[in-house]
């Protein structure tokens, strides 16, 4: 998801590494903090793959900065990754939110709707954090107030997301 975030933010505007790191940190927050030791190797991989370029520009009051810009191949790669998102990109909430942050760049409403339909199908499957054998437990099935709280909050979040997904899918399909 780090590479998707890099491609997504650079799709919007060229940035230098520090700005990019701040944007990614704002998106992922405390869940997945981004350190320089992770960010810069990812930038180098994307640069080596021809998906972004760096250009030295004078700093305002400091040394020159390396500004990162997405190449046309990088723009295509972002759109490909968005269109093909599946599996953990759809089921892991943090990865899903990162993908959702850039889904508008996919551009094609039918392709956007296809991604949203995959998330909708995942959310409509019966699931729980807790099971009795193979049977998923509901909040009402638990005496533990903390586990009941987890399931109550998860249900409310899922219901809100399901409502949003259905409304957005309807709008995308109407054109």
PDB file of C-alpha atoms in Angstrom:
ATOM      1  CA  UNK A   1       0.000   0.000   0.000  1.00  0.00           C
ATOM      2  CA  UNK A   2       2.997   2.290   0.412  1.00  0.00           C
ATOM      3  CA  UNK A   3       3.666   2.197  -3.320  1.00  0.00           C
ATOM      4  CA  UNK A   4      -0.015   2.827  -4.047  1.00  0.00           C
ATOM      5  CA  UNK A   5       0.087   5.840  -1.727  1.00  0.00           C
ATOM      6  CA  UNK A   6       3.215   7.184  -3.420  1.00  0.00           C
ATOM      7  CA  UNK A   7       1.681   6.775  -6.872  1.00  0.00           C
ATOM      8  CA  UNK A   8      -1.641   8.226  -5.703  1.00  0.00           C
ATOM      9  CA  UNK A   9      -0.229  11.365  -4.126  1.00  0.00           C
ATOM     10  CA  UNK A  10       2.180  11.983  -7.003  1.00  0.00           C
ATOM     11  CA  UNK A  11      -0.710  11.529  -9.459  1.00  0.00           C
ATOM     12  CA  UNK A  12      -2.162  14.684  -7.930  1.00  0.00           C
ATOM     13  CA  UNK A  13       0.976  16.832  -7.841  1.00  0.00           C
ATOM     14  CA  UNK A  14       4.778  16.585  -7.795  1.00  0.00           C
ATOM     15  CA  UNK A  15       6.150  16.440  -4.237  1.00  0.00           C
ATOM     16  CA  UNK A  16       9.491  16.176  -2.522  1.00  0.00           C
ATOM     17  CA  UNK A  17      10.104  13.252  -0.178  1.00  0.00           C
ATOM     18  CA  UNK A  18       9.342  15.106   3.055  1.00  0.00           C
ATOM     19  CA  UNK A  19       5.991  16.346   1.717  1.00  0.00           C
ATOM     20  CA  UNK A  20       5.160  12.886   0.415  1.00  0.00           C
ATOM     21  CA  UNK A  21       5.957  11.328   3.794  1.00  0.00           C
ATOM     22  CA  UNK A  22       3.701  13.865   5.554  1.00  0.00           C
ATOM     23  CA  UNK A  23       0.809  13.110   3.167  1.00  0.00           C
ATOM     24  CA  UNK A  24       1.191   9.353   3.594  1.00  0.00           C
ATOM     25  CA  UNK A  25       1.425   9.677   7.377  1.00  0.00           C
ATOM     26  CA  UNK A  26      -1.734  11.805   7.403  1.00  0.00           C
ATOM     27  CA  UNK A  27      -3.537   9.090   5.435  1.00  0.00           C
ATOM     28  CA  UNK A  28      -2.282   6.043   7.334  1.00  0.00           C
ATOM     29  CA  UNK A  29      -1.749   7.726  10.701  1.00  0.00           C
ATOM     30  CA  UNK A  30      -0.657   5.707  13.677  1.00  0.00           C
ATOM     31  CA  UNK A  31      -1.759   2.469  12.024  1.00  0.00           C
ATOM     32  CA  UNK A  32       1.130   2.294   9.587  1.00  0.00           C
ATOM     33  CA  UNK A  33       3.696   4.985  10.255  1.00  0.00           C
ATOM     34  CA  UNK A  34       6.096   5.590   7.387  1.00  0.00           C
ATOM     35  CA  UNK A  35       9.758   6.006   8.151  1.00  0.00           C
ATOM     36  CA  UNK A  36      12.471   7.219   5.833  1.00  0.00           C
ATOM     37  CA  UNK A  37      13.975   3.724   5.855  1.00  0.00           C
ATOM     38  CA  UNK A  38      10.774   2.440   4.248  1.00  0.00           C
ATOM     39  CA  UNK A  39       9.763   5.380   2.060  1.00  0.00           C
ATOM     40  CA  UNK A  40      13.003   6.043   0.199  1.00  0.00           C
ATOM     41  CA  UNK A  41      13.653   2.440  -0.901  1.00  0.00           C
ATOM     42  CA  UNK A  42      10.064   2.333  -2.245  1.00  0.00           C
ATOM     43  CA  UNK A  43      10.682   5.586  -4.135  1.00  0.00           C
ATOM     44  CA  UNK A  44      13.878   4.126  -5.601  1.00  0.00           C
ATOM     45  CA  UNK A  45      12.030   0.968  -6.724  1.00  0.00           C
ATOM     46  CA  UNK A  46       9.353   3.043  -8.440  1.00  0.00           C
ATOM     47  CA  UNK A  47      11.990   5.271 -10.023  1.00  0.00           C
ATOM     48  CA  UNK A  48      13.955   2.241 -11.270  1.00  0.00           C
ATOM     49  CA  UNK A  49      10.731   0.846 -12.768  1.00  0.00           C
ATOM     50  CA  UNK A  50      10.247   4.116 -14.682  1.00  0.00           C
ATOM     51  CA  UNK A  51       7.097   5.056 -12.754  1.00  0.00           C
ATOM     52  CA  UNK A  52       8.459   8.298 -11.328  1.00  0.00           C
ATOM     53  CA  UNK A  53      11.331  10.674 -11.898  1.00  0.00           C
ATOM     54  CA  UNK A  54      13.173  12.983  -9.559  1.00  0.00           C
ATOM     55  CA  UNK A  55      14.346  16.442 -10.420  1.00  0.00           C
ATOM     56  CA  UNK A  56      16.551  18.715  -8.358  1.00  0.00           C
ATOM     57  CA  UNK A  57      14.928  22.084  -7.614  1.00  0.00           C
ATOM     58  CA  UNK A  58      16.298  24.907  -5.505  1.00  0.00           C
ATOM     59  CA  UNK A  59      15.120  24.942  -1.892  1.00  0.00           C
ATOM     60  CA  UNK A  60      13.539  28.120  -0.516  1.00  0.00           C
ATOM     61  CA  UNK A  61      16.053  28.562   2.289  1.00  0.00           C
ATOM     62  CA  UNK A  62      17.942  25.298   2.183  1.00  0.00           C
ATOM     63  CA  UNK A  63      19.773  22.926  -0.085  1.00  0.00           C
ATOM     64  CA  UNK A  64      18.181  21.828  -3.362  1.00  0.00           C
ATOM     65  CA  UNK A  65      15.283  19.405  -3.032  1.00  0.00           C
ATOM     66  CA  UNK A  66      14.550  16.313  -5.026  1.00  0.00           C
ATOM     67  CA  UNK A  67      11.030  16.733  -6.397  1.00  0.00           C
ATOM     68  CA  UNK A  68       9.251  13.541  -7.435  1.00  0.00           C
ATOM     69  CA  UNK A  69       6.964  13.485 -10.458  1.00  0.00           C
ATOM     70  CA  UNK A  70       4.873  10.629 -11.783  1.00  0.00           C
ATOM     71  CA  UNK A  71       5.622   9.510 -15.341  1.00  0.00           C
ATOM     72  CA  UNK A  72       2.878   8.517 -17.801  1.00  0.00           C
ATOM     73  CA  UNK A  73       3.798   4.895 -17.003  1.00  0.00           C
ATOM     74  CA  UNK A  74       3.341   5.686 -13.306  1.00  0.00           C
ATOM     75  CA  UNK A  75      -0.121   7.121 -13.979  1.00  0.00           C
ATOM     76  CA  UNK A  76      -1.027   3.965 -15.912  1.00  0.00           C
ATOM     77  CA  UNK A  77       0.348   1.767 -13.112  1.00  0.00           C
ATOM     78  CA  UNK A  78      -1.750   3.557 -10.490  1.00  0.00           C
ATOM     79  CA  UNK A  79      -4.903   3.090 -12.564  1.00  0.00           C
ATOM     80  CA  UNK A  80      -4.035  -0.591 -13.140  1.00  0.00           C
ATOM     81  CA  UNK A  81      -3.506  -1.230  -9.426  1.00  0.00           C
ATOM     82  CA  UNK A  82      -6.781   0.502  -8.588  1.00  0.00           C
ATOM     83  CA  UNK A  83      -8.768  -1.410 -11.224  1.00  0.00           C
ATOM     84  CA  UNK A  84      -7.317  -4.796 -10.235  1.00  0.00           C
ATOM     85  CA  UNK A  85      -7.634  -4.322  -6.464  1.00  0.00           C
ATOM     86  CA  UNK A  86      -8.835  -7.519  -4.824  1.00  0.00           C
ATOM     87  CA  UNK A  87      -8.049  -9.813  -1.897  1.00  0.00           C
ATOM     88  CA  UNK A  88      -6.374  -7.982   1.006  1.00  0.00           C
ATOM     89  CA  UNK A  89      -6.753  -4.641  -0.793  1.00  0.00           C
ATOM     90  CA  UNK A  90     -10.507  -5.133  -0.471  1.00  0.00           C
ATOM     91  CA  UNK A  91     -10.723  -7.001   2.853  1.00  0.00           C
ATOM     92  CA  UNK A  92      -8.131  -5.210   5.010  1.00  0.00           C
ATOM     93  CA  UNK A  93      -9.697  -1.981   6.265  1.00  0.00           C
ATOM     94  CA  UNK A  94      -6.462   0.034   6.251  1.00  0.00           C
ATOM     95  CA  UNK A  95      -5.550  -1.091   2.744  1.00  0.00           C
ATOM     96  CA  UNK A  96      -9.135  -0.449   1.621  1.00  0.00           C
ATOM     97  CA  UNK A  97      -9.074   3.126   2.921  1.00  0.00           C
ATOM     98  CA  UNK A  98      -5.788   3.768   1.116  1.00  0.00           C
ATOM     99  CA  UNK A  99      -7.242   2.401  -2.105  1.00  0.00           C
ATOM    100  CA  UNK A 100     -10.427   4.410  -1.613  1.00  0.00           C
ATOM    101  CA  UNK A 101      -8.407   7.599  -1.156  1.00  0.00           C
ATOM    102  CA  UNK A 102      -7.219   7.330  -4.767  1.00  0.00           C
ATOM    103  CA  UNK A 103     -10.088   5.498  -6.498  1.00  0.00           C
ATOM    104  CA  UNK A 104     -11.237   8.731  -8.160  1.00  0.00           C
ATOM    105  CA  UNK A 105      -8.075   8.583 -10.288  1.00  0.00           C
ATOM    106  CA  UNK A 106      -9.374   5.442 -11.946  1.00  0.00           C
ATOM    107  CA  UNK A 107     -11.694   7.759 -13.849  1.00  0.00           C
ATOM    108  CA  UNK A 108     -13.966   5.140 -15.426  1.00  0.00           C
ATOM    109  CA  UNK A 109     -17.217   4.880 -13.406  1.00  0.00           C
ATOM    110  CA  UNK A 110     -17.748   1.258 -14.497  1.00  0.00           C
ATOM    111  CA  UNK A 111     -14.258   0.302 -13.300  1.00  0.00           C
ATOM    112  CA  UNK A 112     -14.782   2.209 -10.038  1.00  0.00           C
ATOM    113  CA  UNK A 113     -18.106   0.412  -9.552  1.00  0.00           C
ATOM    114  CA  UNK A 114     -16.427  -2.967 -10.128  1.00  0.00           C
ATOM    115  CA  UNK A 115     -13.998  -2.263  -7.274  1.00  0.00           C
ATOM    116  CA  UNK A 116     -16.828  -1.123  -4.994  1.00  0.00           C
ATOM    117  CA  UNK A 117     -18.832  -4.257  -5.856  1.00  0.00           C
ATOM    118  CA  UNK A 118     -15.924  -6.440  -4.695  1.00  0.00           C
ATOM    119  CA  UNK A 119     -15.891  -4.606  -1.356  1.00  0.00           C
ATOM    120  CA  UNK A 120     -19.681  -4.880  -1.111  1.00  0.00           C
ATOM    121  CA  UNK A 121     -19.550  -8.641  -1.708  1.00  0.00           C
ATOM    122  CA  UNK A 122     -16.927  -8.984   1.032  1.00  0.00           C
ATOM    123  CA  UNK A 123     -18.987  -6.982   3.536  1.00  0.00           C
ATOM    124  CA  UNK A 124     -22.160  -8.921   2.773  1.00  0.00           C
ATOM    125  CA  UNK A 125     -20.547 -12.243   3.766  1.00  0.00           C
ATOM    126  CA  UNK A 126     -21.451 -13.269   7.344  1.00  0.00           C
ATOM    127  CA  UNK A 127     -18.407 -12.777   9.546  1.00  0.00           C
ATOM    128  CA  UNK A 128     -17.367 -12.058  13.092  1.00  0.00           C
ATOM    129  CA  UNK A 129     -14.252 -11.567  15.152  1.00  0.00           C
ATOM    130  CA  UNK A 130     -15.430 -14.385  17.421  1.00  0.00           C
ATOM    131  CA  UNK A 131     -16.793 -17.843  16.630  1.00  0.00           C
ATOM    132  CA  UNK A 132     -18.385 -20.787  18.356  1.00  0.00           C
ATOM    133  CA  UNK A 133     -16.845 -23.526  16.233  1.00  0.00           C
ATOM    134  CA  UNK A 134     -17.773 -22.521  12.665  1.00  0.00           C
ATOM    135  CA  UNK A 135     -20.678 -20.322  13.799  1.00  0.00           C
ATOM    136  CA  UNK A 136     -19.953 -16.552  13.835  1.00  0.00           C
ATOM    137  CA  UNK A 137     -21.042 -14.916  17.083  1.00  0.00           C
ATOM    138  CA  UNK A 138     -23.133 -11.731  17.191  1.00  0.00           C
ATOM    139  CA  UNK A 139     -22.870  -9.037  19.855  1.00  0.00           C
ATOM    140  CA  UNK A 140     -26.085 -10.356  21.375  1.00  0.00           C
ATOM    141  CA  UNK A 141     -24.479 -13.786  21.825  1.00  0.00           C
ATOM    142  CA  UNK A 142     -21.732 -12.511  24.141  1.00  0.00           C
ATOM    143  CA  UNK A 143     -21.679 -11.801  27.867  1.00  0.00           C
ATOM    144  CA  UNK A 144     -18.270 -10.102  27.719  1.00  0.00           C
ATOM    145  CA  UNK A 145     -19.056  -6.349  27.434  1.00  0.00           C
ATOM    146  CA  UNK A 146     -15.761  -5.606  25.694  1.00  0.00           C
ATOM    147  CA  UNK A 147     -16.156  -8.211  22.985  1.00  0.00           C
ATOM    148  CA  UNK A 148     -19.793  -7.180  22.651  1.00  0.00           C
ATOM    149  CA  UNK A 149     -18.516  -3.621  22.197  1.00  0.00           C
ATOM    150  CA  UNK A 150     -16.157  -4.673  19.419  1.00  0.00           C
ATOM    151  CA  UNK A 151     -18.980  -6.392  17.565  1.00  0.00           C
ATOM    152  CA  UNK A 152     -21.424  -3.524  18.136  1.00  0.00           C
ATOM    153  CA  UNK A 153     -18.965  -0.971  16.780  1.00  0.00           C
ATOM    154  CA  UNK A 154     -18.015  -3.218  13.855  1.00  0.00           C
ATOM    155  CA  UNK A 155     -21.685  -3.722  12.966  1.00  0.00           C
ATOM    156  CA  UNK A 156     -22.389   0.026  13.014  1.00  0.00           C
ATOM    157  CA  UNK A 157     -19.326   0.725  10.885  1.00  0.00           C
ATOM    158  CA  UNK A 158     -20.262  -2.023   8.416  1.00  0.00           C
ATOM    159  CA  UNK A 159     -23.852  -0.777   8.167  1.00  0.00           C
ATOM    160  CA  UNK A 160     -22.658   2.756   7.450  1.00  0.00           C
ATOM    161  CA  UNK A 161     -20.202   1.525   4.815  1.00  0.00           C
ATOM    162  CA  UNK A 162     -22.810  -0.741   3.206  1.00  0.00           C
ATOM    163  CA  UNK A 163     -25.220   2.190   2.926  1.00  0.00           C
ATOM    164  CA  UNK A 164     -22.489   4.366   1.402  1.00  0.00           C
ATOM    165  CA  UNK A 165     -21.418   1.626  -1.023  1.00  0.00           C
ATOM    166  CA  UNK A 166     -24.989   1.043  -2.246  1.00  0.00           C
ATOM    167  CA  UNK A 167     -25.648   4.755  -2.703  1.00  0.00           C
ATOM    168  CA  UNK A 168     -22.343   5.322  -4.502  1.00  0.00           C
ATOM    169  CA  UNK A 169     -22.787   2.266  -6.718  1.00  0.00           C
ATOM    170  CA  UNK A 170     -26.258   3.473  -7.671  1.00  0.00           C
ATOM    171  CA  UNK A 171     -24.876   6.906  -8.576  1.00  0.00           C
ATOM    172  CA  UNK A 172     -21.997   5.420 -10.601  1.00  0.00           C
ATOM    173  CA  UNK A 173     -24.325   3.095 -12.480  1.00  0.00           C
ATOM    174  CA  UNK A 174     -26.754   5.935 -13.284  1.00  0.00           C
ATOM    175  CA  UNK A 175     -23.828   7.861 -14.755  1.00  0.00           C
TER     176      UNK A 175
END
